[in-house]
PDB file of C-alpha atoms in Angstrom:
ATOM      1  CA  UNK A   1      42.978 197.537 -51.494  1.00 55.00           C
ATOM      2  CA  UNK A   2      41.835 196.135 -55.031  1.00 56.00           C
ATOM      3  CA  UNK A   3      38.538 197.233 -55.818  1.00 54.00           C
ATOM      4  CA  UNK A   4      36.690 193.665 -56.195  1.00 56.00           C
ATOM      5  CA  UNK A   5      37.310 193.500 -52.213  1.00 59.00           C
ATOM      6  CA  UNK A   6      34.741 196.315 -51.565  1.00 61.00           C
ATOM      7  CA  UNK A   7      31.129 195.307 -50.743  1.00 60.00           C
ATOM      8  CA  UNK A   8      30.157 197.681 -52.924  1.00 65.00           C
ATOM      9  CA  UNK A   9      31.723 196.993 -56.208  1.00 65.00           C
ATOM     10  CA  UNK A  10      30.349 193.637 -56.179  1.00 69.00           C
ATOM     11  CA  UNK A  11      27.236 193.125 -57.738  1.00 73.00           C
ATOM     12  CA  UNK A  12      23.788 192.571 -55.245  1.00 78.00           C
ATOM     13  CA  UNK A  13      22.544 188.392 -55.878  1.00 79.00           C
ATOM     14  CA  UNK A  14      18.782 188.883 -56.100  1.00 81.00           C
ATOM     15  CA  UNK A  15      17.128 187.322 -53.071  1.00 81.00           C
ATOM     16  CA  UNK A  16      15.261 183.745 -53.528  1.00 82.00           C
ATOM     17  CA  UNK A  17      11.942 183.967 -52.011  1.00 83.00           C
ATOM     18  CA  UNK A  18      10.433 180.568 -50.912  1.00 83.00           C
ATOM     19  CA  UNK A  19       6.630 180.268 -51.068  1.00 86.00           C
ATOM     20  CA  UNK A  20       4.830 178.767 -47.733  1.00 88.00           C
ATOM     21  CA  UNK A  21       3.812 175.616 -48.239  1.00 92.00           C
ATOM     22  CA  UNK A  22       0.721 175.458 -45.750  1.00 91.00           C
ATOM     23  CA  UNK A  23      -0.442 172.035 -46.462  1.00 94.00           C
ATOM     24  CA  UNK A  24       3.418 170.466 -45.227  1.00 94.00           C
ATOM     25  CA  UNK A  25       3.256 173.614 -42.012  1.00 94.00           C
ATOM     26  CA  UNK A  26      -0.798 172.430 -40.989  1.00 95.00           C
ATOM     27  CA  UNK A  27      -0.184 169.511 -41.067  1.00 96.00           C
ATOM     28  CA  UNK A  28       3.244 169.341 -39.078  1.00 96.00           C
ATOM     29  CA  UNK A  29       1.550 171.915 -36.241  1.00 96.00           C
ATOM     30  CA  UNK A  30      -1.507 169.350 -36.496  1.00 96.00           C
ATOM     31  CA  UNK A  31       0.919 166.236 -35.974  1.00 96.00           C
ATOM     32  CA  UNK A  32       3.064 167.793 -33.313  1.00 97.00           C
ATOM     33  CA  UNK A  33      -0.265 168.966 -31.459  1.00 95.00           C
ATOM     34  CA  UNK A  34      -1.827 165.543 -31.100  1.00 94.00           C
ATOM     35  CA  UNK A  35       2.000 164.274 -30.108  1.00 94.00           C
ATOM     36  CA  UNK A  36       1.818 166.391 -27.548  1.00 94.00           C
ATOM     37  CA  UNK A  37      -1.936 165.742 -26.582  1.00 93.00           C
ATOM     38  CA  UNK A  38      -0.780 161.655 -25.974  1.00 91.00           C
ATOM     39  CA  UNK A  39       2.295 162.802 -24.043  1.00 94.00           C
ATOM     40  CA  UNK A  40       0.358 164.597 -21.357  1.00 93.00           C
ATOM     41  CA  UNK A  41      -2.278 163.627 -19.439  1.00 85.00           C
ATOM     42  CA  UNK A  42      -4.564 160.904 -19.803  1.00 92.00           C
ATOM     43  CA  UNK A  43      -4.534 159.044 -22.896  1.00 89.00           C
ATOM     44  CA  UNK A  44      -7.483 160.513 -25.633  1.00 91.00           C
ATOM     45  CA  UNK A  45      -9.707 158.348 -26.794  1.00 92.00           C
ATOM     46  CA  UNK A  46      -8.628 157.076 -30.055  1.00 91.00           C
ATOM     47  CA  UNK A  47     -12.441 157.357 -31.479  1.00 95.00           C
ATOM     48  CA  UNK A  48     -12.483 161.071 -30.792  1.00 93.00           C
ATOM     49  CA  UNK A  49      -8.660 161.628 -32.236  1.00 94.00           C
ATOM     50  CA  UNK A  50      -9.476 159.805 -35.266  1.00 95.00           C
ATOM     51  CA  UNK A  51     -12.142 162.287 -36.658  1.00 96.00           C
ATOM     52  CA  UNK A  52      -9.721 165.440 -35.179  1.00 95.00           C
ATOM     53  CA  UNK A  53      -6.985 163.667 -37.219  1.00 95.00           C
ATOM     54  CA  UNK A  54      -9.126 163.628 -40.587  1.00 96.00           C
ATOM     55  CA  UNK A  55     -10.689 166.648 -40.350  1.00 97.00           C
ATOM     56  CA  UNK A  56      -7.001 168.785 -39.368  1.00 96.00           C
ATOM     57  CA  UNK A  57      -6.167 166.810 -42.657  1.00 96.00           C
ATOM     58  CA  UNK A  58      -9.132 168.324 -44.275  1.00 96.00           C
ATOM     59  CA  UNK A  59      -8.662 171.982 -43.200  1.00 96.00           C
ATOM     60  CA  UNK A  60      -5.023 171.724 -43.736  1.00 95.00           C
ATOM     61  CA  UNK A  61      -6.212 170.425 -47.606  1.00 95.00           C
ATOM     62  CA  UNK A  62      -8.669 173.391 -47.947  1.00 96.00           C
ATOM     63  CA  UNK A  63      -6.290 176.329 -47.010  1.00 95.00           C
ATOM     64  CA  UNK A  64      -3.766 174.872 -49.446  1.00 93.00           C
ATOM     65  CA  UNK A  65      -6.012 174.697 -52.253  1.00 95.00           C
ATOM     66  CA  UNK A  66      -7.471 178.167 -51.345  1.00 95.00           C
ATOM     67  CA  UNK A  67      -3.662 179.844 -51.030  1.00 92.00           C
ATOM     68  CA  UNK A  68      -2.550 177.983 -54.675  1.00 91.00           C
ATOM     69  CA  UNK A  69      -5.539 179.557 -56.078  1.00 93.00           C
ATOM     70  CA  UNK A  70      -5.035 182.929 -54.545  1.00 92.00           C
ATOM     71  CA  UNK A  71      -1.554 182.889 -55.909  1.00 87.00           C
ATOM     72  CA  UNK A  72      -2.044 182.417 -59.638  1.00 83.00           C
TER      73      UNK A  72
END
């Protein structure tokens, strides 16, 4: 066998680590939730989804702003 075929000859690539992005996850689990809400059951009422929409939006907003500050 030549040596560069050996695991451990070659040399270890350092491992990429990707960062959460929490506002993109919130607000996919937000979207996905009220997708599912309209699928089953009786249809919400769009006047009480509206300000559940906005404020998600919000909240999803706030913990991003709180985890980019907590990072640097």
């Amino acid at each position: 066998m030549r040596p560069e075929s050996h695991p451990e000859s070659q040399p270890e690539r350092p491992r990429r680590v990707h960062r959460t992005n929490w506002m993109s996850l919130l607000c996919g689990l937000l979207f996905i939730g009220m997708g599912i809400r309209y699928l089953t059951g009786p249809d919400p009422d769009a006047v009480v989804m509206a300000p559940i929409l906005v404020g998600g939006l919000g909240f999803a907003a706030f913990v991003a702003i709180l985890a980019k500050a907590i990072r640097r």
